[in-house]
Amino acid sequence: MSNERGNWGSSVGFVLAAAGSAIGLGNLWKFPYLAGKNGGGAFVLVYLSLIVILGFSLMLGEMAIGRRGKSDAFGSYNNIKKGWGFVGIFGILCCFIIYSYYVVIAGWIVKYIGMFIRGGLTEDPVTTFGNFISSGTSPIIYSFIVVIVTALIVLKGVSGGIEKASKIMMPVLFIFMLVIVARSVTLPNAMEGIKYFLKPDFSQITPSVVIAALGQVFFSLSLGMGAMITYGSYLPKDTNLVKSAFCIPVLDTLIALLAGLAILPAVFSFGLEPTAGPGLIFITLPKVFASMPFGNIFGIIFFLLVLFAALTSTISLLEVVVSFVVDQMKLDRKKATVLVSALIAGFAIPNSHSFGPMAELNVFFGMNFFDFLGYLTDNILLPVGGLLLCVFIGFVWDKEDLKNEITNNGEISFPLFSAWMIGVKYLGIQLLSLILLGAIGVAGKGINYSLIAIFMLQVLFDVLENKKRSKSAA
């Protein structure tokens, strides 16, 4: 049995796979929904600002940890600094949980592709969606289909499975997206939706909008869940990390903006509600397709687009956990993939039943199983993992070793290294603390006092670190 780690066949393949990990339902459903709910252009402006400030910084940090550590998320942290592997556990656990409910939604998408191929919805979209997700067995079968397809791709390894699949799915996804955008923006009254989406109303920028955009940046780029660490661990030492860390958020943001242009103009054109949550793609958009010429064709294209986006994400979610099992438990890829996929399939059942037989079961503070897991990952595990990532980069990893890793021992120019470090050490920690404080119910002045206290601790640790470094130099 060989546990030799795989490698990406090309830098383009890595960027497409990493972008595919980031591009998923968070872009195609959640981003337009959050934009619709949080003031349209105001949300987009805040989101773009945070992508530049936080997205690039943490993306670069995770890829550097993965390539330097040359292991799974747990092993990479541990190989750089003994005893810090626990940080990676947050990401691995997060990927497992997210995959277990993500696959349920992906299964719904498979079902809708089949319905549109057969001629579209035959009854009211609300009734159709509600009857299907509450039906018990049927949604689970579709979820298992996604689990099997994802497992078959991951079984083939890094270059033979993940990279090849990404090189096919990502270009097709982009083409499908352009087709849907072209149709959406040419609908009657579509300009109202375009204006709402792209023209910011600065009065709409509130703390809640900033927190919503911050959470979306984190979730959308797969940060804090070990995906970029795991993918980075398959990179050769001569890869330009700075360039890759720039390209991936750009591609992810481009798809998110196109998703907004694909959905919101169509929703406004037909006078529908843009803040419909999960129903935006399963209820609202089917109404749009049913009302336009060749609607079934556009429905098929749209749901294939969403499926490809979902699969590129499920692949990375599974790979993070499989990589951990291979590296730490010493199982070969085949056994690890089958084991993890079987466990995921088991967890998918109560997640799916949260909309049917288990809908009334309150697991935590009135939330069902599905909602609780979503709350746990989005509000606790992801921001804690990201916060610890910032602490690790800013205060634990040796600064010169980190700089050498990012610059390939000085071969790549990165003049903004010092500014990048300050951003991660101070701004990154402050922003992620903001998410956590909001999640645990701290509000108003409590948030302000907490952030001031955290800032004082940051300064104290920085002073102590500089004193320690000065003594070592002397």
GROMACS .gro file of C-alpha atoms in nm:
model
  474
    1MET     CA    1   0.000   0.000   0.000
    2SER     CA    2   0.131   0.346  -0.094
    3ASN     CA    3   0.026   0.666   0.076
    4GLU     CA    4   0.241   0.885  -0.149
    5ARG     CA    5   0.080   1.224  -0.183
    6GLY     CA    6  -0.043   1.335  -0.523
    7ASN     CA    7   0.049   1.652  -0.711
    8TRP     CA    8  -0.133   1.889  -0.942
    9GLY     CA    9  -0.051   1.834  -1.307
   10SER     CA   10  -0.036   2.209  -1.378
   11SER     CA   11  -0.080   2.545  -1.208
   12VAL     CA   12  -0.391   2.606  -1.422
   13GLY     CA   13  -0.539   2.279  -1.299
   14PHE     CA   14  -0.474   2.381  -0.938
   15VAL     CA   15  -0.631   2.727  -0.983
   16LEU     CA   16  -0.940   2.579  -1.151
   17ALA     CA   17  -0.978   2.313  -0.881
   18ALA     CA   18  -0.927   2.564  -0.599
   19ALA     CA   19  -1.166   2.810  -0.765
   20GLY     CA   20  -1.412   2.522  -0.805
   21SER     CA   21  -1.385   2.455  -0.432
   22ALA     CA   22  -1.472   2.818  -0.366
   23ILE     CA   23  -1.742   2.844  -0.634
   24GLY     CA   24  -2.049   2.658  -0.518
   25LEU     CA   25  -2.399   2.706  -0.386
   26GLY     CA   26  -2.265   2.994  -0.180
   27ASN     CA   27  -2.213   3.187  -0.505
   28LEU     CA   28  -2.512   3.072  -0.708
   29TRP     CA   29  -2.780   3.079  -0.440
   30LYS     CA   30  -2.657   3.244  -0.123
   31PHE     CA   31  -2.482   3.547  -0.274
   32PRO     CA   32  -2.783   3.670  -0.481
   33TYR     CA   33  -3.013   3.595  -0.187
   34LEU     CA   34  -2.796   3.790   0.059
   35ALA     CA   35  -2.757   4.076  -0.187
   36GLY     CA   36  -3.134   4.089  -0.226
   37LYS     CA   37  -3.184   4.086   0.150
   38ASN     CA   38  -2.910   4.337   0.238
   39GLY     CA   39  -2.960   4.631   0.008
   40GLY     CA   40  -2.831   4.502  -0.324
   41GLY     CA   41  -2.543   4.723  -0.438
   42ALA     CA   42  -2.456   4.819  -0.079
   43PHE     CA   43  -2.394   4.454   0.007
   44VAL     CA   44  -2.197   4.400  -0.315
   45LEU     CA   45  -1.971   4.698  -0.239
   46VAL     CA   46  -1.895   4.576   0.115
   47TYR     CA   47  -1.842   4.221  -0.014
   48LEU     CA   48  -1.592   4.334  -0.278
   49SER     CA   49  -1.404   4.540  -0.021
   50LEU     CA   50  -1.377   4.245   0.217
   51ILE     CA   51  -1.266   4.011  -0.063
   52VAL     CA   52  -0.971   4.243  -0.123
   53ILE     CA   53  -0.894   4.298   0.246
   54LEU     CA   54  -0.955   3.952   0.391
   55GLY     CA   55  -1.011   3.701   0.110
   56PHE     CA   56  -0.672   3.732  -0.057
   57SER     CA   57  -0.486   3.744   0.275
   58LEU     CA   58  -0.631   3.428   0.425
   59MET     CA   59  -0.625   3.244   0.092
   60LEU     CA   60  -0.249   3.308   0.066
   61GLY     CA   61  -0.197   3.205   0.428
   62GLU     CA   62  -0.380   2.874   0.391
   63MET     CA   63  -0.199   2.781   0.070
   64ALA     CA   64   0.137   2.863   0.232
   65ILE     CA   65   0.056   2.640   0.532
   66GLY     CA   66  -0.045   2.353   0.304
   67ARG     CA   67   0.259   2.368   0.079
   68ARG     CA   68   0.500   2.411   0.372
   69GLY     CA   69   0.338   2.136   0.580
   70LYS     CA   70   0.292   1.890   0.289
   71SER     CA   71   0.009   1.710   0.466
   72ASP     CA   72  -0.362   1.728   0.545
   73ALA     CA   73  -0.502   2.025   0.741
   74PHE     CA   74  -0.411   1.867   1.077
   75GLY     CA   75  -0.069   1.745   0.967
   76SER     CA   76   0.032   2.067   0.793
   77TYR     CA   77  -0.022   2.282   1.103
   78ASN     CA   78   0.153   2.019   1.316
   79ASN     CA   79   0.450   1.988   1.081
   80ILE     CA   80   0.512   2.363   1.094
   81LYS     CA   81   0.461   2.399   1.470
   82LYS     CA   82   0.424   2.094   1.691
   83GLY     CA   83   0.106   2.096   1.894
   84TRP     CA   84  -0.089   2.323   1.660
   85GLY     CA   85  -0.253   2.047   1.458
   86PHE     CA   86  -0.574   2.101   1.653
   87VAL     CA   87  -0.641   2.413   1.441
   88GLY     CA   88  -0.675   2.192   1.135
   89ILE     CA   89  -0.927   1.973   1.315
   90PHE     CA   90  -1.177   2.261   1.309
   91GLY     CA   91  -1.156   2.269   0.930
   92ILE     CA   92  -1.175   1.891   0.886
   93LEU     CA   93  -1.478   1.865   1.113
   94CYS     CA   94  -1.635   2.162   0.936
   95CYS     CA   95  -1.589   1.999   0.593
   96PHE     CA   96  -1.747   1.675   0.712
   97ILE     CA   97  -2.050   1.854   0.857
   98ILE     CA   98  -2.096   2.091   0.562
   99TYR     CA   99  -2.072   1.803   0.314
  100SER     CA  100  -2.337   1.608   0.505
  101TYR     CA  101  -2.599   1.881   0.446
  102TYR     CA  102  -2.456   2.026   0.125
  103VAL     CA  103  -2.513   1.691  -0.045
  104VAL     CA  104  -2.883   1.712   0.042
  105ILE     CA  105  -2.922   2.041  -0.145
  106ALA     CA  106  -2.715   1.903  -0.434
  107GLY     CA  107  -2.956   1.609  -0.446
  108TRP     CA  108  -3.247   1.850  -0.486
  109ILE     CA  109  -3.065   2.000  -0.784
  110VAL     CA  110  -3.034   1.657  -0.948
  111LYS     CA  111  -3.408   1.607  -0.901
  112TYR     CA  112  -3.487   1.943  -1.066
  113ILE     CA  113  -3.264   1.869  -1.365
  114GLY     CA  114  -3.469   1.555  -1.420
  115MET     CA  115  -3.797   1.745  -1.387
  116PHE     CA  116  -3.697   2.006  -1.645
  117ILE     CA  117  -3.568   1.741  -1.884
  118ARG     CA  118  -3.911   1.573  -1.862
  119GLY     CA  119  -4.088   1.898  -1.950
  120GLY     CA  120  -4.074   2.119  -1.642
  121LEU     CA  121  -4.291   2.155  -1.332
  122THR     CA  122  -4.646   2.025  -1.369
  123GLU     CA  123  -4.789   2.204  -1.063
  124ASP     CA  124  -4.729   2.508  -0.845
  125PRO     CA  125  -4.353   2.542  -0.764
  126VAL     CA  126  -4.422   2.589  -0.393
  127THR     CA  127  -4.624   2.269  -0.379
  128THR     CA  128  -4.373   2.079  -0.592
  129PHE     CA  129  -4.077   2.181  -0.377
  130GLY     CA  130  -4.253   2.123  -0.047
  131ASN     CA  131  -4.387   1.780  -0.146
  132PHE     CA  132  -4.047   1.667  -0.271
  133ILE     CA  133  -3.823   1.768   0.021
  134SER     CA  134  -4.072   1.630   0.275
  135SER     CA  135  -4.127   1.301   0.095
  136GLY     CA  136  -3.872   1.102   0.296
  137THR     CA  137  -3.699   0.845   0.075
  138SER     CA  138  -3.677   1.023  -0.261
  139PRO     CA  139  -3.452   1.315  -0.154
  140ILE     CA  140  -3.217   1.071   0.019
  141ILE     CA  141  -3.175   0.868  -0.300
  142TYR     CA  142  -3.079   1.182  -0.492
  143SER     CA  143  -2.834   1.275  -0.216
  144PHE     CA  144  -2.672   0.932  -0.244
  145ILE     CA  145  -2.628   0.987  -0.619
  146VAL     CA  146  -2.422   1.299  -0.543
  147VAL     CA  147  -2.219   1.112  -0.279
  148ILE     CA  148  -2.138   0.835  -0.528
  149VAL     CA  149  -2.041   1.071  -0.813
  150THR     CA  150  -1.819   1.278  -0.580
  151ALA     CA  151  -1.653   0.964  -0.442
  152LEU     CA  152  -1.579   0.829  -0.791
  153ILE     CA  153  -1.396   1.151  -0.881
  154VAL     CA  154  -1.197   1.168  -0.556
  155LEU     CA  155  -1.106   0.799  -0.588
  156LYS     CA  156  -0.906   0.882  -0.900
  157GLY     CA  157  -0.673   1.106  -0.703
  158VAL     CA  158  -0.554   1.464  -0.733
  159SER     CA  159  -0.443   1.500  -1.096
  160GLY     CA  160  -0.638   1.203  -1.238
  161GLY     CA  161  -0.970   1.285  -1.070
  162ILE     CA  162  -1.006   1.628  -0.909
  163GLU     CA  163  -0.797   1.823  -1.161
  164LYS     CA  164  -0.945   1.655  -1.470
  165ALA     CA  165  -1.301   1.703  -1.345
  166SER     CA  166  -1.233   2.070  -1.264
  167LYS     CA  167  -1.082   2.136  -1.607
  168ILE     CA  168  -1.409   2.016  -1.763
  169MET     CA  169  -1.666   2.149  -1.520
  170MET     CA  170  -1.526   2.499  -1.461
  171PRO     CA  171  -1.521   2.614  -1.828
  172VAL     CA  172  -1.866   2.460  -1.886
  173LEU     CA  173  -1.995   2.629  -1.571
  174PHE     CA  174  -1.869   2.965  -1.697
  175ILE     CA  175  -2.029   2.918  -2.041
  176PHE     CA  176  -2.362   2.815  -1.888
  177MET     CA  177  -2.347   3.117  -1.659
  178LEU     CA  178  -2.299   3.355  -1.952
  179VAL     CA  179  -2.598   3.200  -2.132
  180ILE     CA  180  -2.825   3.251  -1.829
  181VAL     CA  181  -2.696   3.607  -1.774
  182ALA     CA  182  -2.757   3.696  -2.139
  183ARG     CA  183  -3.117   3.578  -2.111
  184SER     CA  184  -3.180   3.737  -1.772
  185VAL     CA  185  -3.056   4.087  -1.853
  186THR     CA  186  -3.262   4.101  -2.174
  187LEU     CA  187  -3.594   4.031  -2.001
  188PRO     CA  188  -3.850   4.314  -1.975
  189ASN     CA  189  -3.778   4.550  -1.682
  190ALA     CA  190  -3.454   4.364  -1.605
  191MET     CA  191  -3.276   4.698  -1.567
  192GLU     CA  192  -3.446   4.751  -1.229
  193GLY     CA  193  -3.280   4.437  -1.098
  194ILE     CA  194  -2.944   4.536  -1.248
  195LYS     CA  195  -2.961   4.879  -1.083
  196TYR     CA  196  -3.060   4.730  -0.749
  197PHE     CA  197  -2.771   4.484  -0.768
  198LEU     CA  198  -2.494   4.713  -0.892
  199LYS     CA  199  -2.583   5.065  -0.772
  200PRO     CA  200  -2.496   5.100  -0.402
  201ASP     CA  201  -2.716   5.295  -0.165
  202PHE     CA  202  -2.465   5.397   0.104
  203SER     CA  203  -2.741   5.446   0.361
  204GLN     CA  204  -2.797   5.068   0.345
  205ILE     CA  205  -2.445   4.992   0.473
  206THR     CA  206  -2.506   4.889   0.833
  207PRO     CA  207  -2.318   4.667   1.081
  208SER     CA  208  -2.552   4.377   0.999
  209VAL     CA  209  -2.474   4.415   0.626
  210VAL     CA  210  -2.100   4.414   0.702
  211ILE     CA  211  -2.131   4.099   0.914
  212ALA     CA  212  -2.342   3.928   0.645
  213ALA     CA  213  -2.087   4.016   0.376
  214LEU     CA  214  -1.800   3.906   0.598
  215GLY     CA  215  -1.960   3.567   0.659
  216GLN     CA  216  -2.028   3.526   0.288
  217VAL     CA  217  -1.665   3.603   0.197
  218PHE     CA  218  -1.548   3.339   0.441
  219PHE     CA  219  -1.795   3.072   0.334
  220SER     CA  220  -1.766   3.148  -0.038
  221LEU     CA  221  -1.386   3.118  -0.052
  222SER     CA  222  -1.379   2.794   0.151
  223LEU     CA  223  -1.164   2.966   0.413
  224GLY     CA  224  -1.119   2.818   0.759
  225MET     CA  225  -1.222   2.468   0.651
  226GLY     CA  226  -0.882   2.334   0.543
  227ALA     CA  227  -0.968   2.308   0.173
  228MET     CA  228  -0.697   2.548   0.056
  229ILE     CA  229  -0.448   2.394   0.299
  230THR     CA  230  -0.521   2.049   0.159
  231TYR     CA  231  -0.509   2.165  -0.204
  232GLY     CA  232  -0.196   2.367  -0.128
  233SER     CA  233  -0.023   2.057   0.010
  234TYR     CA  234  -0.025   1.909  -0.342
  235LEU     CA  235   0.160   2.209  -0.489
  236PRO     CA  236   0.524   2.194  -0.605
  237LYS     CA  237   0.771   2.429  -0.439
  238ASP     CA  238   0.811   2.652  -0.744
  239THR     CA  239   0.442   2.755  -0.757
  240ASN     CA  240   0.376   3.128  -0.735
  241LEU     CA  241   0.147   3.136  -0.429
  242VAL     CA  242   0.085   3.510  -0.448
  243LYS     CA  243  -0.041   3.487  -0.806
  244SER     CA  244  -0.262   3.186  -0.728
  245ALA     CA  245  -0.404   3.352  -0.414
  246PHE     CA  246  -0.498   3.648  -0.632
  247CYS     CA  247  -0.652   3.450  -0.921
  248ILE     CA  248  -0.881   3.229  -0.710
  249PRO     CA  249  -1.074   3.507  -0.531
  250VAL     CA  250  -1.101   3.694  -0.863
  251LEU     CA  251  -1.262   3.392  -1.033
  252ASP     CA  252  -1.485   3.328  -0.734
  253THR     CA  253  -1.600   3.691  -0.722
  254LEU     CA  254  -1.660   3.700  -1.098
  255ILE     CA  255  -1.893   3.400  -1.072
  256ALA     CA  256  -2.072   3.552  -0.771
  257LEU     CA  257  -2.134   3.876  -0.962
  258LEU     CA  258  -2.251   3.685  -1.268
  259ALA     CA  259  -2.485   3.483  -1.045
  260GLY     CA  260  -2.638   3.806  -0.921
  261LEU     CA  261  -2.684   3.925  -1.280
  262ALA     CA  262  -2.831   3.586  -1.373
  263ILE     CA  263  -3.089   3.579  -1.094
  264LEU     CA  264  -3.186   3.924  -0.965
  265PRO     CA  265  -3.280   4.088  -1.301
  266ALA     CA  266  -3.504   3.788  -1.378
  267VAL     CA  267  -3.663   3.803  -1.033
  268PHE     CA  268  -3.729   4.177  -1.061
  269SER     CA  269  -3.855   4.137  -1.418
  270PHE     CA  270  -4.137   3.912  -1.300
  271GLY     CA  271  -4.205   4.108  -0.982
  272LEU     CA  272  -4.097   3.826  -0.750
  273GLU     CA  273  -3.927   3.829  -0.410
  274PRO     CA  274  -3.542   3.832  -0.422
  275THR     CA  275  -3.502   3.734  -0.055
  276ALA     CA  276  -3.660   3.390  -0.072
  277GLY     CA  277  -3.369   3.193   0.080
  278PRO     CA  278  -3.347   2.832  -0.044
  279GLY     CA  279  -3.668   2.890  -0.236
  280LEU     CA  280  -3.491   3.142  -0.460
  281ILE     CA  281  -3.362   2.869  -0.693
  282PHE     CA  282  -3.621   2.599  -0.622
  283ILE     CA  283  -3.941   2.809  -0.616
  284THR     CA  284  -3.883   3.162  -0.747
  285LEU     CA  285  -3.665   3.079  -1.049
  286PRO     CA  286  -3.884   2.788  -1.170
  287LYS     CA  287  -4.167   3.045  -1.182
  288VAL     CA  288  -3.945   3.264  -1.397
  289PHE     CA  289  -3.854   2.978  -1.633
  290ALA     CA  290  -4.218   2.878  -1.663
  291SER     CA  291  -4.304   3.232  -1.773
  292MET     CA  292  -4.042   3.278  -2.045
  293PRO     CA  293  -4.006   3.134  -2.397
  294PHE     CA  294  -3.790   2.818  -2.403
  295GLY     CA  295  -3.808   2.819  -2.025
  296ASN     CA  296  -3.745   2.444  -1.995
  297ILE     CA  297  -3.420   2.473  -2.188
  298PHE     CA  298  -3.300   2.759  -1.968
  299GLY     CA  299  -3.413   2.563  -1.662
  300ILE     CA  300  -3.201   2.263  -1.766
  301ILE     CA  301  -2.899   2.485  -1.834
  302PHE     CA  302  -2.940   2.669  -1.504
  303PHE     CA  303  -2.969   2.360  -1.285
  304LEU     CA  304  -2.680   2.189  -1.467
  305LEU     CA  305  -2.480   2.502  -1.389
  306VAL     CA  306  -2.573   2.484  -1.022
  307LEU     CA  307  -2.496   2.109  -1.012
  308PHE     CA  308  -2.147   2.162  -1.154
  309ALA     CA  309  -2.084   2.436  -0.898
  310ALA     CA  310  -2.208   2.207  -0.620
  311LEU     CA  311  -1.991   1.915  -0.737
  312THR     CA  312  -1.671   2.120  -0.750
  313SER     CA  313  -1.739   2.205  -0.386
  314THR     CA  314  -1.839   1.855  -0.270
  315ILE     CA  315  -1.516   1.725  -0.425
  316SER     CA  316  -1.304   1.959  -0.214
  317LEU     CA  317  -1.509   1.894   0.101
  318LEU     CA  318  -1.459   1.520   0.063
  319GLU     CA  319  -1.091   1.556  -0.028
  320VAL     CA  320  -1.015   1.746   0.296
  321VAL     CA  321  -1.151   1.460   0.509
  322VAL     CA  322  -1.006   1.184   0.287
  323SER     CA  323  -0.664   1.350   0.297
  324PHE     CA  324  -0.677   1.350   0.678
  325VAL     CA  325  -0.771   0.980   0.689
  326VAL     CA  326  -0.496   0.888   0.439
  327ASP     CA  327  -0.223   1.091   0.612
  328GLN     CA  328  -0.310   1.034   0.976
  329MET     CA  329  -0.483   0.694   0.979
  330LYS     CA  330  -0.262   0.547   0.703
  331LEU     CA  331  -0.546   0.409   0.493
  332ASP     CA  332  -0.508   0.404   0.117
  333ARG     CA  333  -0.716   0.651  -0.088
  334LYS     CA  334  -0.972   0.391  -0.194
  335LYS     CA  335  -1.054   0.271   0.157
  336ALA     CA  336  -1.052   0.626   0.296
  337THR     CA  337  -1.287   0.755   0.026
  338VAL     CA  338  -1.532   0.468   0.071
  339LEU     CA  339  -1.526   0.500   0.450
  340VAL     CA  340  -1.581   0.877   0.459
  341SER     CA  341  -1.847   0.865   0.186
  342ALA     CA  342  -2.039   0.598   0.376
  343LEU     CA  343  -2.033   0.811   0.692
  344ILE     CA  344  -2.147   1.116   0.494
  345ALA     CA  345  -2.435   0.917   0.344
  346GLY     CA  346  -2.540   0.819   0.696
  347PHE     CA  347  -2.540   1.182   0.817
  348ALA     CA  348  -2.725   1.293   0.504
  349ILE     CA  349  -3.031   1.094   0.613
  350PRO     CA  350  -3.122   1.303   0.924
  351ASN     CA  351  -3.030   1.618   0.732
  352SER     CA  352  -3.275   1.527   0.457
  353HIS     CA  353  -3.537   1.415   0.707
  354SER     CA  354  -3.518   1.759   0.871
  355PHE     CA  355  -3.760   1.868   0.599
  356GLY     CA  356  -3.981   1.561   0.638
  357PRO     CA  357  -4.018   1.307   0.923
  358MET     CA  358  -3.783   1.501   1.155
  359ALA     CA  359  -3.909   1.852   1.069
  360GLU     CA  360  -4.060   1.907   1.414
  361LEU     CA  361  -3.761   1.772   1.606
  362ASN     CA  362  -3.586   2.061   1.783
  363VAL     CA  363  -3.220   1.977   1.824
  364PHE     CA  364  -3.095   2.311   1.957
  365PHE     CA  365  -3.284   2.633   2.044
  366GLY     CA  366  -3.571   2.559   1.807
  367MET     CA  367  -3.348   2.449   1.520
  368ASN     CA  368  -3.387   2.116   1.345
  369PHE     CA  369  -3.089   1.892   1.265
  370PHE     CA  370  -3.017   2.059   0.928
  371ASP     CA  371  -3.044   2.415   1.059
  372PHE     CA  372  -2.835   2.341   1.367
  373LEU     CA  373  -2.547   2.201   1.162
  374GLY     CA  374  -2.562   2.504   0.935
  375TYR     CA  375  -2.552   2.737   1.236
  376LEU     CA  376  -2.264   2.540   1.392
  377THR     CA  377  -2.045   2.558   1.082
  378ASP     CA  378  -2.125   2.912   0.962
  379ASN     CA  379  -2.120   3.084   1.300
  380ILE     CA  380  -1.881   2.881   1.515
  381LEU     CA  381  -1.646   2.636   1.342
  382LEU     CA  382  -1.560   2.846   1.035
  383PRO     CA  383  -1.486   3.174   1.218
  384VAL     CA  384  -1.299   2.993   1.499
  385GLY     CA  385  -1.088   2.810   1.240
  386GLY     CA  386  -1.021   3.137   1.059
  387LEU     CA  387  -0.941   3.321   1.381
  388LEU     CA  388  -0.689   3.054   1.482
  389LEU     CA  389  -0.546   3.065   1.129
  390CYS     CA  390  -0.477   3.438   1.174
  391VAL     CA  391  -0.323   3.377   1.517
  392PHE     CA  392  -0.103   3.100   1.374
  393ILE     CA  393   0.023   3.314   1.085
  394GLY     CA  394   0.062   3.632   1.285
  395PHE     CA  395   0.202   3.506   1.616
  396VAL     CA  396   0.313   3.143   1.590
  397TRP     CA  397   0.478   3.069   1.256
  398ASP     CA  398   0.831   3.208   1.233
  399LYS     CA  399   0.810   3.525   1.026
  400GLU     CA  400   1.121   3.460   0.814
  401ASP     CA  401   1.021   3.101   0.745
  402LEU     CA  402   0.676   3.220   0.638
  403LYS     CA  403   0.824   3.489   0.413
  404ASN     CA  404   1.059   3.238   0.251
  405GLU     CA  405   0.767   3.003   0.185
  406ILE     CA  406   0.555   3.270   0.019
  407THR     CA  407   0.840   3.417  -0.187
  408ASN     CA  408   0.996   3.081  -0.279
  409ASN     CA  409   1.309   3.178  -0.085
  410GLY     CA  410   1.323   3.523  -0.239
  411GLU     CA  411   1.262   3.421  -0.601
  412ILE     CA  412   0.915   3.582  -0.609
  413SER     CA  413   0.865   3.946  -0.529
  414PHE     CA  414   0.607   4.025  -0.262
  415PRO     CA  415   0.679   4.383  -0.146
  416LEU     CA  416   0.351   4.393   0.047
  417PHE     CA  417   0.456   4.114   0.285
  418SER     CA  418   0.478   4.340   0.593
  419ALA     CA  419   0.143   4.505   0.516
  420TRP     CA  420  -0.009   4.161   0.454
  421MET     CA  421   0.118   4.039   0.791
  422ILE     CA  422  -0.029   4.340   0.972
  423GLY     CA  423  -0.360   4.284   0.794
  424VAL     CA  424  -0.376   3.920   0.904
  425LYS     CA  425  -0.251   3.984   1.260
  426TYR     CA  426  -0.480   4.276   1.334
  427LEU     CA  427  -0.759   4.331   1.085
  428GLY     CA  428  -0.822   3.960   1.018
  429ILE     CA  429  -0.851   3.879   1.388
  430GLN     CA  430  -1.077   4.179   1.451
  431LEU     CA  431  -1.313   4.095   1.164
  432LEU     CA  432  -1.340   3.727   1.255
  433SER     CA  433  -1.394   3.816   1.621
  434LEU     CA  434  -1.683   4.032   1.502
  435ILE     CA  435  -1.853   3.727   1.346
  436LEU     CA  436  -1.804   3.520   1.661
  437LEU     CA  437  -1.927   3.794   1.893
  438GLY     CA  438  -2.241   3.833   1.682
  439ALA     CA  439  -2.293   3.455   1.678
  440ILE     CA  440  -2.287   3.426   2.058
  441GLY     CA  441  -2.528   3.719   2.099
  442VAL     CA  442  -2.292   4.001   2.199
  443ALA     CA  443  -2.428   4.330   2.062
  444GLY     CA  444  -2.394   4.708   2.082
  445LYS     CA  445  -2.132   4.837   2.324
  446GLY     CA  446  -2.044   4.481   2.422
  447ILE     CA  447  -1.898   4.425   2.076
  448ASN     CA  448  -1.700   4.751   2.093
  449TYR     CA  449  -1.551   4.671   2.436
  450SER     CA  450  -1.471   4.315   2.330
  451LEU     CA  451  -1.292   4.425   2.013
  452ILE     CA  452  -1.092   4.686   2.208
  453ALA     CA  453  -0.986   4.417   2.459
  454ILE     CA  454  -0.885   4.184   2.177
  455PHE     CA  455  -0.685   4.464   2.011
  456MET     CA  456  -0.498   4.532   2.336
  457LEU     CA  457  -0.408   4.164   2.359
  458GLN     CA  458  -0.287   4.171   1.998
  459VAL     CA  459  -0.059   4.466   2.072
  460LEU     CA  460   0.071   4.300   2.390
  461PHE     CA  461   0.154   3.975   2.208
  462ASP     CA  462   0.323   4.174   1.930
  463VAL     CA  463   0.539   4.363   2.180
  464LEU     CA  464   0.639   4.041   2.358
  465GLU     CA  465   0.716   3.875   2.025
  466ASN     CA  466   0.941   4.163   1.918
  467LYS     CA  467   1.125   4.159   2.252
  468LYS     CA  468   1.180   3.784   2.220
  469ARG     CA  469   1.312   3.829   1.866
  470SER     CA  470   1.547   4.108   1.975
  471LYS     CA  471   1.692   3.892   2.252
  472SER     CA  472   1.744   3.604   2.011
  473ALA     CA  473   1.923   3.835   1.764
  474ALA     CA  474   2.146   3.967   2.041
   0.00000   0.00000   0.00000
